[in-house]
Amino acid sequence: MLIQGESGTGKEVAARSLYNAAPRGQFVPIDCGSLVGTMMESELFGHVRGAFTGAVDSKRGLIEQASGGTAFFDEIGELPLDMQVRLLRVLQEEEVRPVGSLQRIKVDIRVVAATNRDLEKEVAAGRFREDLFHRLNVVRLTLPPLRERKEDIPLLIEQFLSGVEGRYFLSHEAMDAMNDYDWPGNIRELKNCLERMMAFNSGPLLHFADLPTGVTSSVRAQRAGGIAAVAAGGGAHAIGIALATPVFAQQSVLPLQELERRAIQHALQHTKGDRTVAAQLLGIGRTTLYRKLKDYQIG
């Protein structure tokens, strides 16, 4: 099986779930990105005593250790071409030859490979072997980035918070912000964010102010940009707003809350009451829109 997805989308979690669904032997993770230099071949295929300077004992390679179980090749796209040739031979012949040995050892492994690269493009560019790609691409699983499945965010937060000692809860404002943020680091970034929040707050309630600066700044900019675009009537998805009275007729600055209220009203008028589309045009999450509708008593 080949698992594709951006970094942090949970490719190893998916691989372990597949293994746990039908466990057999060991689950052996192999980080292809960390296999560098002359020791790469030894790490994968093992070596015999005296094979090279410093080889005082024989060593089983990771592939042999996975025999009878599952070998998980993480970031398979990082594997150099010469190692790709060796790996292809292992998959075809189901045997490995340790460094310095003339003997071949039979192995029986299930292979799950993961990558954050587009391997078809890598093949076209000559950086990944086409025959190995087809060998791995028997069943393909693509994990979408977290920004494309934001409905999973509350479920992931609940899972992470339930797995820590003590009880923590998110304020509505913090939850809205986490729903609005795009999470370029995906699930890994979300988990790290929660761990940071808990480290700086004894709980049980985690607030908007506990979020990392990068998250709060991004969310504020996104919301301000969405409201400003709607109010200005510019951009491809903006909504024109005709204020009932001039902005500066009675005062030098229109309160932000009033501008926001009017932007929401005109967004709903433009979308004929479709709150999901209105939230997208405003640049805010649905949860945030529902809260603001309640705050401003907009039916």
XYZ file of C-alpha atoms in Angstrom:
299
model
C 0.000 0.000 0.000
C 1.105 3.554 -0.785
C -0.051 6.365 1.523
C 0.269 9.917 0.208
C -0.296 13.204 2.020
C 1.351 16.368 3.278
C 3.671 16.257 6.267
C 1.732 15.951 9.505
C -1.451 14.445 8.040
C -1.043 11.215 10.022
C 0.429 8.813 7.486
C 2.167 6.687 10.116
C -0.989 6.655 12.242
C -2.879 5.340 9.215
C -0.198 2.726 8.596
C -0.319 1.538 12.211
C -4.112 1.385 12.042
C -3.865 -0.878 9.001
C -1.396 -3.079 10.866
C -3.577 -3.189 13.996
C -6.599 -4.208 11.913
C -4.815 -7.468 11.047
C -1.708 -7.699 13.270
C 0.963 -10.154 12.283
C 4.570 -10.078 13.417
C 6.183 -6.712 14.132
C 5.455 -3.247 12.782
C 8.882 -1.877 11.829
C 9.062 1.813 10.836
C 11.876 2.687 8.437
C 12.579 6.409 8.138
C 13.984 6.718 4.635
C 14.808 10.395 5.173
C 17.249 9.549 7.960
C 19.088 6.832 6.033
C 22.213 8.586 4.829
C 25.776 7.789 3.840
C 27.545 4.477 3.767
C 25.535 3.002 6.645
C 22.270 3.143 4.697
C 22.719 -0.288 3.124
C 23.663 -1.814 6.470
C 20.609 -0.313 8.196
C 18.254 -1.709 5.592
C 19.815 -5.071 4.781
C 22.125 -5.764 7.727
C 25.771 -6.846 7.626
C 28.021 -9.671 8.691
C 30.989 -9.448 11.017
C 34.035 -7.943 9.332
C 32.064 -6.563 6.369
C 33.628 -3.139 6.897
C 35.707 -1.254 9.437
C 33.846 -1.236 12.733
C 31.623 -4.218 11.926
C 32.717 -6.225 14.978
C 29.434 -8.164 15.080
C 26.806 -9.244 12.607
C 23.634 -7.169 12.508
C 20.129 -7.853 11.228
C 18.781 -5.150 8.939
C 15.428 -3.441 9.402
C 13.860 -5.389 6.541
C 14.869 -8.710 8.070
C 13.538 -7.541 11.457
C 10.171 -6.902 9.787
C 9.999 -10.417 8.346
C 6.690 -11.997 9.308
C 5.217 -8.541 9.892
C 4.916 -5.103 8.310
C 7.712 -2.844 7.060
C 6.631 0.801 6.994
C 8.818 2.844 4.639
C 8.216 6.416 5.771
C 8.996 9.124 3.176
C 9.896 6.564 0.536
C 10.466 9.427 -1.912
C 13.676 10.333 -0.039
C 15.322 7.004 -0.855
C 18.252 7.399 -3.309
C 17.988 5.711 -6.698
C 20.630 3.071 -5.951
C 18.732 2.019 -2.809
C 15.502 1.977 -4.799
C 17.058 -0.663 -7.046
C 18.013 -2.779 -4.028
C 14.574 -2.406 -2.469
C 12.859 -3.395 -5.718
C 14.918 -6.578 -5.819
C 13.929 -7.382 -2.241
C 10.233 -6.952 -3.080
C 10.523 -9.071 -6.247
C 12.647 -11.901 -4.864
C 11.484 -11.732 -1.220
C 15.016 -12.053 0.088
C 17.827 -9.826 1.348
C 21.597 -10.149 1.215
C 23.426 -8.572 4.164
C 26.470 -6.426 3.414
C 29.570 -8.620 3.165
C 27.613 -11.861 2.874
C 27.152 -14.214 -0.072
C 24.085 -15.765 1.512
C 20.554 -14.572 0.845
C 17.935 -14.578 3.591
C 14.277 -15.165 2.800
C 11.892 -12.502 4.135
C 8.113 -12.387 4.260
C 6.951 -8.815 4.720
C 3.886 -6.705 4.137
C 4.959 -3.320 2.777
C 3.336 0.034 3.488
C 5.089 3.071 2.016
C 4.324 6.724 2.708
C 5.408 9.966 1.077
C 4.608 13.663 1.019
C 5.764 13.859 -2.593
C 3.832 13.275 -5.803
C 5.615 10.101 -6.891
C 4.186 10.225 -10.405
C 5.873 13.613 -10.876
C 9.031 12.232 -9.275
C 8.998 9.373 -11.799
C 8.561 11.820 -14.690
C 11.484 13.873 -13.352
C 13.692 10.777 -13.109
C 14.020 10.955 -9.315
C 12.007 7.815 -8.584
C 12.028 4.493 -10.388
C 8.874 3.772 -12.337
C 9.079 0.019 -11.717
C 9.325 0.543 -7.948
C 6.435 3.005 -8.045
C 4.173 0.467 -9.748
C 5.345 -2.211 -7.300
C 4.297 -0.048 -4.346
C 1.174 1.454 -5.890
C -1.050 -1.601 -5.520
C -3.480 0.190 -3.229
C -3.188 3.956 -2.790
C -4.535 5.971 0.125
C -4.455 9.766 -0.021
C -4.806 11.684 3.234
C -6.221 15.194 2.668
C -4.674 18.126 4.552
C -6.444 19.301 7.698
C -7.581 22.549 6.015
C -9.731 20.427 3.686
C -11.385 18.454 6.507
C -11.965 21.022 9.222
C -14.913 19.039 10.534
C -12.274 16.705 12.021
C -10.689 19.468 14.126
C -13.110 19.270 17.110
C -12.832 15.465 17.109
C -9.032 15.571 17.051
C -8.950 18.171 19.821
C -11.240 16.041 21.964
C -9.053 12.982 21.370
C -5.818 14.818 22.224
C -7.237 16.475 25.349
C -8.781 13.245 26.626
C -5.399 11.537 26.427
C -3.609 13.853 28.868
C -3.499 13.726 32.639
C -6.128 16.038 34.129
C -8.944 17.677 32.201
C -8.649 20.615 29.836
C -11.327 22.424 27.892
C -11.271 25.053 25.166
C -13.146 28.321 25.429
C -15.592 29.072 22.592
C -13.280 31.794 21.293
C -10.277 29.440 21.233
C -12.278 26.706 19.503
C -13.544 29.165 16.880
C -9.991 30.301 16.190
C -8.719 26.746 15.825
C -11.558 25.979 13.426
C -10.717 29.071 11.357
C -6.946 28.431 11.179
C -5.646 26.549 8.120
C -3.046 24.386 9.969
C -0.245 24.229 7.371
C 1.501 21.696 9.629
C -1.695 19.614 9.723
C -2.434 17.246 12.621
C 1.114 17.426 13.958
C 0.857 21.217 14.273
C -2.563 20.942 15.931
C -1.246 18.506 18.520
C 1.834 20.634 19.212
C -0.386 23.698 19.579
C -2.511 21.986 22.231
C 0.574 20.767 24.087
C 1.938 24.315 24.149
C -1.369 25.691 25.406
C -1.447 23.177 28.244
C 2.188 23.863 29.111
C 1.480 27.572 29.642
C -1.912 27.185 31.334
C -2.682 25.036 34.359
C -6.276 24.706 33.159
C -8.887 23.540 33.109
C -9.991 26.217 30.577
C -7.713 27.086 27.646
C -8.271 30.551 26.187
C -7.693 32.328 22.878
C -4.731 34.111 24.483
C -3.089 30.716 25.150
C -2.819 30.015 21.415
C 0.590 30.502 19.761
C 1.157 33.950 18.305
C 1.368 32.562 14.784
C -2.125 31.100 15.071
C -3.772 34.184 16.617
C -2.097 36.560 14.137
C -3.173 34.449 11.167
C -6.759 34.162 12.382
C -7.037 37.896 13.115
C -5.627 38.768 9.690
C -7.973 36.312 7.985
C -11.027 37.668 9.750
C -10.069 41.300 9.237
C -9.361 40.647 5.578
C -12.682 38.895 5.043
C -14.720 41.638 6.703
C -12.761 44.412 4.982
C -13.276 42.790 1.580
C -16.999 42.465 2.167
C -17.291 46.023 3.437
C -15.264 47.450 0.552
C -17.132 45.521 -2.116
C -13.870 44.492 -3.831
C -12.391 41.157 -4.860
C -13.814 38.239 -6.767
C -15.966 36.983 -3.897
C -16.701 40.244 -2.101
C -20.193 41.565 -1.421
C -21.096 45.197 -1.988
C -22.435 46.967 1.101
C -24.511 50.111 0.881
C -24.592 51.737 4.285
C -27.909 53.269 5.278
C -26.145 56.445 6.486
C -22.707 57.844 5.654
C -19.959 56.356 7.787
C -18.684 59.752 8.876
C -21.998 61.550 9.125
C -22.234 61.429 12.904
C -18.830 60.203 13.981
C -15.266 60.067 12.746
C -14.940 56.255 13.023
C -17.603 53.591 12.645
C -17.348 51.072 15.522
C -15.872 47.771 14.371
C -18.787 45.854 15.874
C -21.256 47.863 13.778
C -19.228 47.355 10.619
C -19.046 43.636 11.379
C -22.784 43.422 12.056
C -23.601 45.137 8.763
C -21.134 42.974 6.842
C -22.794 39.833 8.205
C -26.280 41.126 7.374
C -25.333 41.953 3.791
C -23.518 38.637 3.388
C -26.683 36.783 4.399
C -28.763 38.936 2.055
C -26.366 38.229 -0.790
C -26.422 34.449 -0.185
C -30.179 34.436 0.481
C -29.652 33.150 3.991
C -27.095 30.441 3.195
C -24.930 30.650 6.300
C -22.234 28.283 5.063
C -21.580 30.347 1.927
C -21.876 33.582 3.925
C -19.182 32.385 6.326
C -16.887 31.546 3.381
C -17.393 34.994 1.843
C -16.717 36.664 5.168
C -13.563 34.616 5.672
C -14.682 33.132 8.984
C -15.695 29.673 10.155
C -19.304 28.569 10.444
C -19.008 28.235 14.199
C -17.755 31.813 14.414
C -20.618 33.043 12.219
C -23.240 31.293 14.367
C -21.786 32.834 17.510
C -21.781 36.309 15.974
C -25.368 35.887 14.783
C -26.303 35.165 18.377
C -24.204 38.044 19.725
C -25.704 40.547 17.299
C -29.191 38.992 17.544
C -29.399 38.503 13.796
C -32.134 36.081 12.848
